[in-house]
Amino acid sequence: MHLSSRWLSSLLMLLLAAPSLAAVPPAISGLSFSPDGGKVLVSMDADGVPNAWALPVAGGPAMQLTRSPKNPVWTLGYFPRDERLLYRSGPAGDENHLFVRELDGKTVELFPGQASYFVGWVADGPALLVEIENGGSQSRDLYRIAADGYAKTLVNRNSSQLARLVLASPDGHYLAYRESSNDLIRNIRVRDLKSGKDRSQLVGDGFTVHIPVSFSPDSSSLLVLDDIDKEFKTREFRALGSWDLTTGASRALLEKSWDVLDALYSPDGKRLAVVAGGDTRSDLELYDAATLQPIALPAYPPVGDVAAVAFSRDGRELAFLASGGTAPPAVWVYALGSPSSLGAPRRLGTVEATAGIEGTVIRVKAPDKTEIPGILYKPAQASPGHKVAAVVWIHDGPSGQSRLGFDPFVQALVQRGYAVFAINERGSSGYGRAFLQLDDRRHGTQDLDDCVAARDMLAATGWVDPARIALGGVGFGGYLTLTALAFRPQEFAAGIDLFGIANWQRVLDGLPYSSAERTILADEMGHAGSQATNLWAPYQKGSEIVRPLIVVQGARDALAVPAEAAELVAAMKAKGRAVEEIVLPDAAHALVLRADREKVYKAVADFLDRNLKAAASK
């Protein structure tokens, strides 16, 4: 059970200050149990590349299952009836190819050369459902693949440009599709494969969100996240509900003061695991599925972000992947006896806490008086008598969120002596519907105002040097950094751009005509001809950037293409500006290989040393 792409990229970062690969904690993602419950399967980059590893629940060293030298291996789980392994892999930017690791270690690609997506297992293991892309069209075909022999049977065709298959019920009876007409109108459509009929759940006034989460073990209902109340009016935060697939009736299960992010029944249907949001955090909660009474989780570890949750097949073990401010990602396991006998969770592996700095959640007043949250990291040496340089750091998105989990890039900068404010500018997720929509068609303007307000907050602390505050970010954060340096060249002392999209119009034009993704992006960023479109292509403004800038690009990146970054860098160099560029030959739109991360994080810290710390003596 995965929460977001932001978590994956966060988990893929490592401490730059470590002298060798062995001295830094591994990045971990994915989570599932072996059929007998004795092992937990993850992707881990202990050898420098994400590969499949098994963590014994009873304790002991991790066991490496795959040894890919370059292409990442993203685990999807064991086969339900044996320890064959299903995973996806491929070169950077082309990783949606499904493979099976056989019991003898050999590998089989299920659909050679075709992008394919695992949907789920049928009837507890005799077959799996896989959807494949049909090249040159928007259509996708769903196949049932026999677990023994891998014979393929066509189950369903989907030519919709709006609908994407998300889940299949355990009995193979129902398919759940997510349909989007823009970022805030999301419908669930369920197809009954026996009758061939569809049923939708788009209800409520105005913009409403309906997100399929998981089916019940008996396939009778579907867990749903939505933002409508009992009177079908919209509310600020997403709650958990259940949709009866026979009657079509919906009922509310759990509503909290922040978003519910994810939910999963135990295989026996007796317990319900919930990941609930908070103020820049997410936590695991456990409930009795019948009564919805909470079950206390004793000795819950000091974590601020839960990435994934899994039950063992017999429902007797509950695993979760989580991290804290100074605690690298780790897998924890609770033994689920009776609720009164739960003991402390076991941490699998040997990852220990680091000597880092915990972040503090604060809020900044934007010029329009909007409160902008974020996490402030203060280096130990900072004081009014020893003012330090600082970085305002912007997450990917636009609708991502910085959380109180382990962020090794931030910790590395703090260890180098930099203050960091990880801003959740307007448009970030986790703070309700109204906050999420505040940046729509205003990117590069009001969200940038939030960043400038964060700079002013840092300057007012008394322990940050106002003349030495940089702006940086990844993905959308990189775009906002380029926009700041190009259109407000005096606001920040330097810029850090990791995989920043420098030309939104090109991205929009490159999407398939009238696709759901194109509609969503246009509604989020603004349409051609709008006043904001002059901010869409900061790569054309390199000659106007006067502050030092470091740009990091993946050679295989289809979103933030290297050619646009090269044009910006060339324009800056022609003007004699301080600019550095790193192009990673084996990267797409993320830092996946550990060698790339170590190279980039060291390069960024050294860039800041040259351009911010040096300024202190001038």
Coordinates of C-alpha atoms in Angstrom, one line a residue:
M1 CA 0.0 0.0 0.0
H2 CA 1.7 3.2 -1.2
L3 CA 0.8 6.7 -0.4
S4 CA 2.5 9.0 -2.9
S5 CA 5.3 9.6 -5.4
R6 CA 6.6 12.2 -2.9
W7 CA 7.3 9.4 -0.4
L8 CA 9.1 7.3 -2.9
S9 CA 11.5 10.2 -3.9
S10 CA 11.9 11.0 -0.2
L11 CA 12.9 7.4 0.6
L12 CA 15.4 7.4 -2.3
M13 CA 17.6 10.1 -0.7
L14 CA 20.7 9.4 1.4
L15 CA 23.1 11.3 3.7
L16 CA 25.8 13.0 1.6
A17 CA 28.2 13.3 4.4
A18 CA 28.9 9.6 4.6
P19 CA 32.3 8.5 3.3
S20 CA 31.2 5.2 1.8
L21 CA 28.1 3.3 0.7
A22 CA 28.3 1.0 3.7
A23 CA 28.2 3.9 6.2
V24 CA 24.8 5.3 5.2
P25 CA 21.3 3.8 5.8
P26 CA 19.7 2.1 2.8
A27 CA 16.6 3.6 1.1
I28 CA 13.6 1.3 1.4
S29 CA 10.3 1.1 -0.5
G30 CA 7.5 -1.4 -1.1
L31 CA 6.1 -3.7 1.6
S32 CA 4.6 -7.2 1.5
F33 CA 4.7 -10.5 3.4
S34 CA 5.8 -13.9 2.2
P35 CA 3.0 -16.6 2.1
D36 CA 4.0 -18.1 5.4
G37 CA 4.4 -14.6 7.1
G38 CA 8.0 -15.3 7.9
K39 CA 9.6 -12.6 5.7
V40 CA 8.8 -9.1 4.7
L41 CA 9.7 -8.1 1.1
V42 CA 11.0 -4.7 0.2
S43 CA 13.0 -2.9 -2.4
M44 CA 16.3 -1.7 -0.9
D45 CA 19.5 -0.2 -2.3
A46 CA 22.0 -1.7 0.1
D47 CA 24.3 -2.4 -2.8
G48 CA 23.7 0.9 -4.5
V49 CA 20.8 -0.1 -6.8
P50 CA 17.2 -0.8 -5.6
N51 CA 16.9 -4.6 -5.6
A52 CA 14.5 -7.1 -3.9
W53 CA 15.4 -8.0 -0.3
A54 CA 13.6 -10.3 2.2
L55 CA 13.7 -9.2 5.9
P56 CA 13.2 -12.2 8.3
V57 CA 10.3 -11.3 10.8
A58 CA 12.0 -13.4 13.5
G59 CA 15.2 -11.4 13.1
G60 CA 18.5 -11.9 11.3
P61 CA 20.2 -10.4 8.3
A62 CA 18.4 -9.3 5.2
M63 CA 18.5 -11.7 2.2
Q64 CA 19.1 -10.2 -1.3
L65 CA 16.8 -11.8 -3.9
T66 CA 17.8 -9.9 -7.1
R67 CA 21.1 -8.4 -8.2
S68 CA 20.3 -6.0 -11.0
P69 CA 23.5 -3.9 -11.6
K70 CA 21.7 -0.8 -13.0
N71 CA 17.9 -1.0 -13.5
P72 CA 16.0 -0.6 -10.3
V73 CA 13.8 -3.5 -9.1
W74 CA 10.5 -2.4 -7.5
T75 CA 8.9 -5.2 -5.6
L76 CA 5.2 -5.9 -5.9
G77 CA 5.0 -9.0 -3.8
Y78 CA 5.4 -12.7 -3.5
F79 CA 3.0 -15.1 -5.3
P80 CA 0.3 -16.0 -2.7
R81 CA 1.0 -19.7 -2.8
D82 CA 4.8 -19.9 -3.2
E83 CA 7.8 -17.6 -3.0
R84 CA 8.1 -16.6 -6.6
L85 CA 8.5 -12.9 -6.7
L86 CA 6.6 -10.3 -8.8
Y87 CA 8.4 -7.0 -9.5
R88 CA 8.6 -4.2 -12.1
S89 CA 11.8 -3.0 -13.6
G90 CA 13.5 -1.5 -16.7
P91 CA 15.8 1.4 -17.6
A92 CA 15.2 4.8 -15.9
G93 CA 12.1 6.3 -17.3
D94 CA 10.8 3.0 -18.7
E95 CA 10.4 0.9 -15.5
N96 CA 6.8 -0.4 -16.0
H97 CA 7.7 -3.9 -17.2
L98 CA 6.6 -6.9 -15.1
F99 CA 8.9 -9.7 -14.2
V100 CA 8.7 -12.9 -12.2
R101 CA 11.6 -14.2 -10.3
E102 CA 11.2 -18.0 -10.4
L103 CA 12.1 -20.2 -7.4
D104 CA 15.3 -21.1 -9.1
G105 CA 16.3 -17.5 -9.5
K106 CA 15.6 -17.2 -13.2
T107 CA 13.4 -14.3 -14.5
V108 CA 10.5 -14.2 -16.8
E109 CA 9.1 -11.0 -18.4
L110 CA 5.3 -11.4 -18.6
F111 CA 4.7 -9.0 -21.6
P112 CA 8.1 -8.6 -23.3
G113 CA 8.6 -5.0 -24.5
Q114 CA 5.2 -3.7 -23.4
A115 CA 4.4 -1.4 -20.5
S116 CA 2.4 -3.5 -18.1
Y117 CA 0.7 -2.8 -14.7
F118 CA -0.1 -5.3 -11.9
V119 CA -3.7 -4.9 -10.8
G120 CA -4.2 -7.8 -8.3
W121 CA -4.5 -11.5 -7.5
V122 CA -7.6 -13.5 -8.3
A123 CA -9.2 -15.9 -5.8
D124 CA -6.2 -16.0 -3.5
G125 CA -3.6 -16.9 -6.0
P126 CA -4.4 -19.1 -9.1
A127 CA -4.1 -16.1 -11.4
L128 CA -3.1 -12.5 -11.5
L129 CA -4.6 -9.5 -13.4
V130 CA -2.3 -7.4 -15.5
E131 CA -3.1 -4.4 -17.7
I132 CA -1.0 -3.6 -20.7
E133 CA -0.7 -0.4 -22.8
N134 CA -1.5 -0.6 -26.5
G135 CA 1.2 1.4 -28.2
G136 CA 0.1 4.5 -30.1
S137 CA -3.3 4.7 -28.5
Q138 CA -5.0 5.5 -25.2
S139 CA -6.4 2.0 -24.8
R140 CA -5.3 -0.6 -22.3
D141 CA -6.2 -4.3 -22.2
L142 CA -6.7 -6.4 -19.1
Y143 CA -5.4 -10.0 -19.0
R144 CA -5.8 -12.8 -16.6
I145 CA -2.5 -14.7 -16.3
A146 CA -2.5 -18.2 -14.8
A147 CA 0.0 -18.5 -12.0
D148 CA 1.0 -21.9 -13.3
G149 CA 2.3 -21.6 -16.9
Y150 CA 1.4 -17.9 -17.4
A151 CA -1.3 -18.6 -20.0
K152 CA -3.0 -15.3 -20.9
T153 CA -6.7 -14.6 -21.3
L154 CA -8.2 -11.3 -22.3
V155 CA -10.6 -10.0 -19.6
N156 CA -11.5 -6.4 -20.5
R157 CA -10.7 -3.6 -22.9
N158 CA -10.5 0.1 -21.7
S159 CA -10.3 2.8 -24.4
S160 CA -11.4 5.7 -22.1
Q161 CA -9.1 8.7 -21.9
L162 CA -10.5 9.5 -18.4
A163 CA -10.6 6.1 -16.7
R164 CA -7.6 4.3 -15.2
L165 CA -7.9 0.9 -13.7
V166 CA -6.8 0.9 -10.0
L167 CA -8.1 -2.2 -8.3
A168 CA -9.6 -5.6 -8.8
S169 CA -11.7 -7.3 -6.2
P170 CA -10.2 -10.5 -4.7
D171 CA -12.8 -12.7 -6.3
G172 CA -12.2 -11.1 -9.7
H173 CA -15.8 -10.0 -10.0
Y174 CA -15.3 -6.2 -9.9
L175 CA -12.9 -3.7 -11.4
A176 CA -12.5 -0.2 -9.9
Y177 CA -11.6 2.7 -12.1
R178 CA -10.6 6.2 -11.2
E179 CA -12.0 8.8 -13.5
S180 CA -10.6 12.3 -13.5
S181 CA -11.9 15.4 -15.4
N182 CA -9.6 17.6 -13.4
D183 CA -7.6 17.5 -10.2
L184 CA -10.6 18.1 -8.0
I185 CA -13.3 16.1 -9.7
R186 CA -12.6 12.4 -9.4
N187 CA -15.2 9.7 -10.0
I188 CA -15.1 6.0 -9.1
R189 CA -16.5 3.7 -11.7
V190 CA -16.9 0.0 -10.9
R191 CA -17.4 -2.6 -13.6
D192 CA -19.2 -5.8 -12.8
L193 CA -17.5 -8.3 -15.1
K194 CA -20.3 -10.8 -14.8
S195 CA -23.0 -8.5 -15.9
G196 CA -20.9 -6.1 -17.9
K197 CA -22.6 -3.2 -16.2
D198 CA -20.9 -0.1 -14.7
R199 CA -21.8 1.9 -11.6
S200 CA -20.4 5.4 -10.8
Q201 CA -20.0 7.2 -7.5
L202 CA -19.8 10.8 -8.5
V203 CA -22.1 12.6 -6.1
G204 CA -22.1 15.9 -4.3
D205 CA -22.2 19.5 -5.2
G206 CA -19.4 21.2 -7.1
F207 CA -15.9 19.7 -7.0
T208 CA -15.9 16.4 -5.2
V209 CA -13.2 13.8 -4.7
H210 CA -13.8 10.0 -4.7
I211 CA -10.7 7.8 -4.6
P212 CA -10.9 4.0 -4.5
V213 CA -8.6 2.6 -1.8
S214 CA -9.1 -1.2 -1.4
F215 CA -11.7 -3.9 -1.6
S216 CA -13.0 -5.8 1.4
P217 CA -11.6 -9.4 1.7
D218 CA -15.0 -10.8 0.7
S219 CA -15.3 -8.5 -2.3
S220 CA -18.6 -7.1 -1.0
S221 CA -17.5 -3.5 -0.6
L222 CA -15.0 -1.0 -1.6
L223 CA -13.2 1.4 0.7
V224 CA -13.3 5.0 -0.6
L225 CA -11.8 8.3 0.3
D226 CA -14.1 11.2 -0.3
D227 CA -14.7 14.8 0.7
I228 CA -18.5 14.9 1.0
D229 CA -20.6 14.9 4.2
K230 CA -23.9 13.1 4.9
E231 CA -25.8 15.8 3.1
F232 CA -23.6 15.4 0.0
K233 CA -21.9 18.8 0.6
T234 CA -18.2 19.2 0.3
R235 CA -15.9 19.3 3.3
E236 CA -12.3 20.3 3.8
F237 CA -10.7 17.0 4.6
R238 CA -11.0 13.5 3.1
A239 CA -12.8 10.8 5.1
L240 CA -13.0 7.1 4.8
G241 CA -16.2 5.5 3.6
S242 CA -17.5 2.1 2.3
W243 CA -19.4 1.5 -0.9
D244 CA -21.6 -1.6 -0.9
L245 CA -21.1 -3.2 -4.4
T246 CA -24.4 -5.1 -4.3
T247 CA -26.8 -2.3 -3.3
G248 CA -24.7 0.7 -4.2
A249 CA -25.2 2.2 -0.8
S250 CA -22.5 4.3 0.8
R251 CA -21.7 4.7 4.5
A252 CA -19.2 6.7 6.4
L253 CA -16.6 4.9 8.4
L254 CA -14.0 7.4 9.7
E255 CA -13.8 11.1 9.7
K256 CA -10.9 13.0 11.3
S257 CA -9.7 16.5 11.6
W258 CA -7.1 15.9 8.9
D259 CA -7.1 13.8 5.7
V260 CA -7.4 10.1 5.9
L261 CA -4.7 8.9 3.5
D262 CA -5.1 5.2 3.1
A263 CA -6.8 2.1 4.5
L264 CA -6.5 -1.6 4.3
Y265 CA -8.5 -4.6 5.8
S266 CA -6.7 -7.5 7.3
P267 CA -7.2 -10.7 5.1
D268 CA -9.6 -12.1 7.7
G269 CA -11.6 -8.9 7.7
K270 CA -11.3 -8.4 11.4
R271 CA -9.0 -5.3 11.5
L272 CA -8.7 -2.1 9.6
A273 CA -5.4 -0.4 9.2
V274 CA -5.6 3.4 8.5
V275 CA -2.9 5.9 7.6
A276 CA -4.1 9.3 8.8
G277 CA -2.6 12.7 8.0
G278 CA -1.8 15.5 10.4
D279 CA 0.2 18.7 10.5
T280 CA 3.0 17.7 8.2
R281 CA 2.9 14.1 9.3
S282 CA 1.2 10.8 8.8
D283 CA 0.6 8.0 11.3
L284 CA -0.7 4.5 11.5
E285 CA -3.9 3.7 13.3
L286 CA -5.6 0.3 13.9
Y287 CA -9.3 -0.3 14.3
D288 CA -11.7 -3.2 15.0
A289 CA -13.3 -3.6 11.5
A290 CA -16.7 -4.5 12.9
T291 CA -17.1 -1.8 15.6
L292 CA -14.5 0.8 14.4
Q293 CA -13.2 1.0 17.9
P294 CA -9.5 2.0 17.9
I295 CA -6.9 -0.5 18.9
A296 CA -4.0 1.0 20.7
L297 CA -0.6 0.4 19.2
P298 CA 1.8 0.2 22.2
A299 CA 5.4 1.6 22.0
Y300 CA 4.6 3.2 18.6
P301 CA 8.0 4.3 17.3
P302 CA 9.0 8.0 17.0
V303 CA 8.1 8.4 13.3
G304 CA 6.5 11.2 11.4
D305 CA 5.7 9.7 8.1
V306 CA 4.2 6.2 7.3
A307 CA 4.9 5.1 3.7
A308 CA 3.3 1.7 3.5
V309 CA 1.3 -0.9 5.5
A310 CA 0.8 -4.6 5.0
F311 CA -0.9 -7.5 6.8
S312 CA 0.4 -11.1 6.8
R313 CA -1.9 -13.5 5.0
D314 CA -3.2 -15.0 8.2
G315 CA -3.7 -11.5 9.7
R316 CA -1.5 -12.2 12.7
E317 CA 1.2 -9.7 11.7
L318 CA 1.0 -6.0 10.8
A319 CA 4.0 -4.4 9.1
F320 CA 4.6 -0.7 8.3
L321 CA 7.3 1.3 6.7
A322 CA 8.0 4.6 8.4
S323 CA 10.6 7.2 9.2
G324 CA 11.2 10.0 11.6
G325 CA 13.2 13.3 11.5
T326 CA 16.4 11.5 12.6
A327 CA 15.2 7.9 12.0
P328 CA 15.9 6.5 8.5
P329 CA 13.2 4.5 6.8
A330 CA 12.7 1.1 8.6
V331 CA 10.2 -1.7 8.7
W332 CA 8.3 -2.3 11.9
V333 CA 6.1 -5.4 12.7
Y334 CA 3.4 -5.8 15.3
A335 CA 2.3 -9.3 16.4
L336 CA -1.5 -9.1 16.5
G337 CA -2.9 -11.3 19.2
S338 CA -5.9 -10.1 21.2
P339 CA -6.1 -6.3 21.4
S340 CA -5.2 -6.4 25.1
S341 CA -2.0 -8.4 24.5
L342 CA -0.3 -6.3 21.8
G343 CA 3.3 -5.8 22.6
A344 CA 6.0 -3.4 21.3
P345 CA 6.7 -3.7 17.5
R346 CA 9.9 -5.3 16.2
R347 CA 12.1 -3.3 13.9
L348 CA 13.5 -5.4 11.2
G349 CA 17.1 -4.9 10.1
T350 CA 19.7 -2.8 11.9
V351 CA 18.9 0.8 10.7
E352 CA 19.5 3.1 13.7
A353 CA 18.7 6.8 14.3
T354 CA 21.2 9.3 12.9
A355 CA 22.8 12.3 14.5
G356 CA 20.5 14.7 12.8
I357 CA 18.3 17.7 13.7
E358 CA 14.5 17.3 14.3
G359 CA 12.4 19.8 12.4
T360 CA 9.9 22.2 14.0
V361 CA 6.5 22.9 12.4
I362 CA 5.9 26.6 12.1
R363 CA 3.7 28.9 10.0
V364 CA 4.5 32.0 8.0
K365 CA 2.1 34.8 7.1
A366 CA 2.0 35.4 3.3
P367 CA 1.3 38.9 2.0
D368 CA -2.4 38.1 1.6
K369 CA -2.4 36.9 5.3
T370 CA -2.7 33.2 4.4
E371 CA -0.8 31.0 6.9
I372 CA 1.8 29.0 5.1
P373 CA 3.1 25.9 7.0
G374 CA 6.5 24.4 6.8
I375 CA 9.2 22.6 8.8
L376 CA 12.2 24.6 10.1
Y377 CA 15.6 22.9 10.7
K378 CA 18.0 24.9 12.7
P379 CA 21.7 23.9 12.8
A380 CA 23.2 23.6 16.2
Q381 CA 25.8 26.3 15.7
A382 CA 23.3 29.0 14.6
S383 CA 22.9 31.9 17.0
P384 CA 22.6 35.7 16.8
G385 CA 26.4 35.8 17.2
H386 CA 26.9 33.2 14.5
K387 CA 24.4 33.8 11.7
V388 CA 24.1 31.0 9.2
A389 CA 23.1 30.8 5.6
A390 CA 19.7 29.1 4.8
V391 CA 17.7 27.4 2.1
V392 CA 14.0 27.6 1.5
W393 CA 13.2 24.1 0.1
I394 CA 10.2 23.3 -2.1
H395 CA 8.8 19.8 -2.5
D396 CA 7.7 18.3 -5.8
G397 CA 4.1 18.6 -6.8
P398 CA 2.5 21.1 -7.1
S399 CA 0.3 19.2 -4.6
G400 CA 3.0 17.3 -2.7
Q401 CA 3.8 17.9 1.0
S402 CA 7.0 18.1 3.1
R403 CA 6.5 15.9 6.2
L404 CA 8.3 15.1 9.4
G405 CA 9.9 12.0 8.0
F406 CA 13.5 11.3 7.3
D407 CA 14.9 13.7 4.7
P408 CA 18.6 12.9 4.3
F409 CA 19.1 15.8 1.8
V410 CA 17.8 18.3 4.4
Q411 CA 19.8 16.6 7.2
A412 CA 23.0 16.8 5.0
L413 CA 22.5 20.5 4.5
V414 CA 21.9 21.1 8.2
Q415 CA 25.0 19.1 9.1
R416 CA 26.9 21.4 6.7
G417 CA 25.7 24.3 8.8
Y418 CA 22.7 25.5 6.7
A419 CA 19.3 26.3 8.1
V420 CA 16.5 24.8 6.0
F421 CA 12.8 25.7 5.8
A422 CA 10.9 23.0 4.0
I423 CA 7.9 25.0 2.9
N424 CA 4.4 23.7 2.2
E425 CA 3.4 26.6 -0.1
R426 CA -0.3 27.1 -1.1
G427 CA -1.4 24.3 -3.2
S428 CA 0.3 21.7 -1.0
S429 CA -1.8 18.7 0.0
G430 CA -2.8 17.8 3.6
Y431 CA -4.3 21.2 4.6
G432 CA -7.8 20.9 3.1
R433 CA -9.6 21.7 -0.1
A434 CA -9.4 25.4 0.1
F435 CA -5.6 25.5 0.6
L436 CA -5.1 23.0 -2.2
Q437 CA -6.9 25.2 -4.7
L438 CA -5.2 28.4 -3.7
D439 CA -2.4 28.0 -6.4
D440 CA -4.6 27.0 -9.3
R441 CA -3.7 29.1 -12.4
R442 CA -1.5 31.3 -10.1
H443 CA 1.8 29.3 -10.2
G444 CA 4.8 31.5 -10.2
T445 CA 3.0 34.3 -8.5
Q446 CA 1.2 33.7 -5.2
D447 CA 3.0 30.5 -4.4
L448 CA 6.3 32.3 -5.0
D449 CA 5.0 35.1 -2.7
D450 CA 4.8 32.3 0.0
C451 CA 8.5 31.5 -0.6
V452 CA 9.5 35.1 -0.3
A453 CA 7.6 35.3 3.0
A454 CA 9.5 32.3 4.2
R455 CA 12.7 34.1 3.3
D456 CA 11.6 37.0 5.4
M457 CA 10.8 34.7 8.3
L458 CA 14.2 33.2 8.2
A459 CA 15.8 36.7 8.1
A460 CA 13.8 37.7 11.1
T461 CA 15.0 34.9 13.3
G462 CA 18.1 36.8 14.2
W463 CA 20.3 33.7 13.5
V464 CA 20.0 33.6 9.7
D465 CA 22.0 36.0 7.5
P466 CA 19.4 37.8 5.4
A467 CA 21.9 38.2 2.5
R468 CA 22.6 34.5 2.3
I469 CA 19.2 32.7 1.7
A470 CA 18.8 30.4 -1.3
L471 CA 15.8 28.9 -2.9
G472 CA 15.7 25.3 -4.2
G473 CA 13.4 22.5 -5.0
V474 CA 12.8 19.2 -6.9
G475 CA 10.4 18.8 -9.8
F476 CA 7.7 21.5 -9.4
G477 CA 10.0 23.0 -6.7
G478 CA 12.7 23.3 -9.3
Y479 CA 10.3 25.1 -11.7
L480 CA 9.4 27.5 -9.0
T481 CA 13.1 28.1 -8.2
L482 CA 13.8 28.9 -11.9
T483 CA 10.7 31.2 -12.0
A484 CA 12.0 33.1 -8.9
L485 CA 15.5 33.6 -10.3
A486 CA 14.2 34.6 -13.7
F487 CA 11.3 36.9 -12.8
R488 CA 12.3 38.1 -9.3
P489 CA 16.1 38.1 -9.7
Q490 CA 17.0 39.9 -6.5
E491 CA 14.8 37.9 -4.0
F492 CA 17.2 35.0 -3.3
A493 CA 21.0 34.7 -3.1
A494 CA 21.2 31.4 -5.1
G495 CA 19.1 28.7 -6.6
I496 CA 19.0 24.9 -6.6
D497 CA 17.1 23.2 -9.4
L498 CA 16.7 19.4 -9.3
F499 CA 14.7 18.1 -12.3
G500 CA 12.7 21.3 -12.5
I501 CA 10.2 21.5 -15.4
A502 CA 11.2 24.6 -17.3
N503 CA 8.5 24.6 -20.0
W504 CA 5.0 23.7 -19.0
Q505 CA 3.5 24.5 -22.4
R506 CA 5.8 21.8 -23.9
V507 CA 4.6 19.3 -21.3
L508 CA 1.0 20.2 -22.0
D509 CA 1.4 20.0 -25.8
G510 CA 3.2 16.7 -25.5
L511 CA 0.3 14.9 -23.7
P512 CA -2.2 13.0 -25.9
Y513 CA -4.9 15.2 -27.3
S514 CA -7.9 15.7 -24.9
S515 CA -6.5 13.1 -22.4
A516 CA -7.5 13.4 -18.8
E517 CA -3.9 14.3 -17.9
R518 CA -4.0 17.2 -20.3
T519 CA -7.2 18.5 -18.8
I520 CA -5.9 18.2 -15.3
L521 CA -2.7 20.0 -16.1
A522 CA -4.4 22.8 -17.9
D523 CA -6.8 23.4 -15.1
E524 CA -4.0 23.3 -12.6
M525 CA -1.4 25.5 -14.4
G526 CA -3.7 27.7 -16.5
H527 CA -4.7 27.6 -20.2
A528 CA -2.9 29.0 -23.2
G529 CA -3.5 32.7 -23.5
S530 CA -3.9 33.3 -19.8
Q531 CA -1.9 35.9 -18.1
A532 CA 0.1 33.3 -16.2
T533 CA 1.5 31.6 -19.2
N534 CA 4.4 34.0 -19.5
L535 CA 5.7 32.2 -16.4
W536 CA 5.5 28.8 -17.9
A537 CA 8.8 28.7 -19.6
P538 CA 11.6 30.1 -17.4
Y539 CA 14.2 28.2 -19.4
Q540 CA 13.9 31.0 -22.0
K541 CA 15.0 33.6 -19.4
G542 CA 18.5 32.4 -18.6
S543 CA 20.0 35.7 -19.7
E544 CA 18.0 37.5 -17.0
I545 CA 19.2 35.3 -14.1
V546 CA 21.9 37.0 -12.1
R547 CA 22.1 34.8 -9.0
P548 CA 24.2 31.6 -8.9
L549 CA 22.4 28.5 -9.9
I550 CA 23.0 24.8 -9.9
V551 CA 20.9 22.6 -12.3
V552 CA 20.5 18.8 -12.1
Q553 CA 19.0 16.9 -15.0
G554 CA 18.4 13.3 -15.9
A555 CA 19.4 12.4 -19.4
R556 CA 16.3 10.2 -19.8
D557 CA 13.9 12.7 -18.3
A558 CA 10.8 13.2 -20.4
L559 CA 9.3 15.9 -18.2
A560 CA 12.2 18.1 -17.4
V561 CA 14.1 17.6 -20.7
P562 CA 17.9 18.3 -20.7
A563 CA 17.8 20.4 -23.8
E564 CA 15.8 23.1 -22.1
A565 CA 18.1 23.1 -19.1
A566 CA 21.1 23.3 -21.4
E567 CA 19.6 26.4 -23.2
L568 CA 19.1 28.1 -19.8
V569 CA 22.7 27.3 -18.7
A570 CA 24.2 28.4 -22.0
A571 CA 22.4 31.8 -21.7
M572 CA 23.7 32.3 -18.2
K573 CA 27.2 31.4 -19.2
A574 CA 27.0 33.8 -22.2
K575 CA 26.3 36.6 -19.6
G576 CA 29.2 35.4 -17.4
R577 CA 26.8 34.2 -14.6
A578 CA 27.7 31.6 -12.0
V579 CA 26.0 28.4 -13.1
E580 CA 26.7 24.7 -12.7
E581 CA 25.0 21.8 -14.5
I582 CA 25.0 18.1 -13.8
V583 CA 23.4 15.7 -16.3
L584 CA 23.0 12.2 -15.0
P585 CA 23.2 9.7 -17.9
D586 CA 21.2 6.9 -16.2
A587 CA 18.5 9.0 -14.5
A588 CA 15.0 10.0 -15.6
H589 CA 12.9 12.3 -13.4
A590 CA 14.3 11.2 -10.0
L591 CA 17.4 10.2 -8.2
V592 CA 17.3 6.5 -8.0
L593 CA 20.9 5.2 -8.1
R594 CA 22.8 5.8 -4.9
A595 CA 25.9 7.0 -6.8
D596 CA 23.8 9.7 -8.4
R597 CA 22.4 10.8 -5.1
E598 CA 25.8 11.0 -3.4
K599 CA 27.2 12.9 -6.4
V600 CA 24.3 15.4 -6.5
Y601 CA 24.0 16.1 -2.8
K602 CA 27.7 16.7 -2.4
A603 CA 27.7 18.9 -5.5
V604 CA 24.8 21.0 -4.1
A605 CA 26.4 21.4 -0.7
D606 CA 29.7 22.4 -2.3
F607 CA 27.9 24.8 -4.6
L608 CA 26.3 26.5 -1.5
D609 CA 29.6 26.6 0.3
R610 CA 31.1 28.5 -2.7
N611 CA 28.3 30.9 -3.2
L612 CA 26.8 31.4 0.3
K613 CA 29.4 30.7 2.9
A614 CA 32.0 32.5 0.9
A615 CA 29.7 35.6 0.8
A616 CA 29.9 35.8 4.6
S617 CA 33.5 37.0 4.4
K618 CA 32.9 39.6 1.7

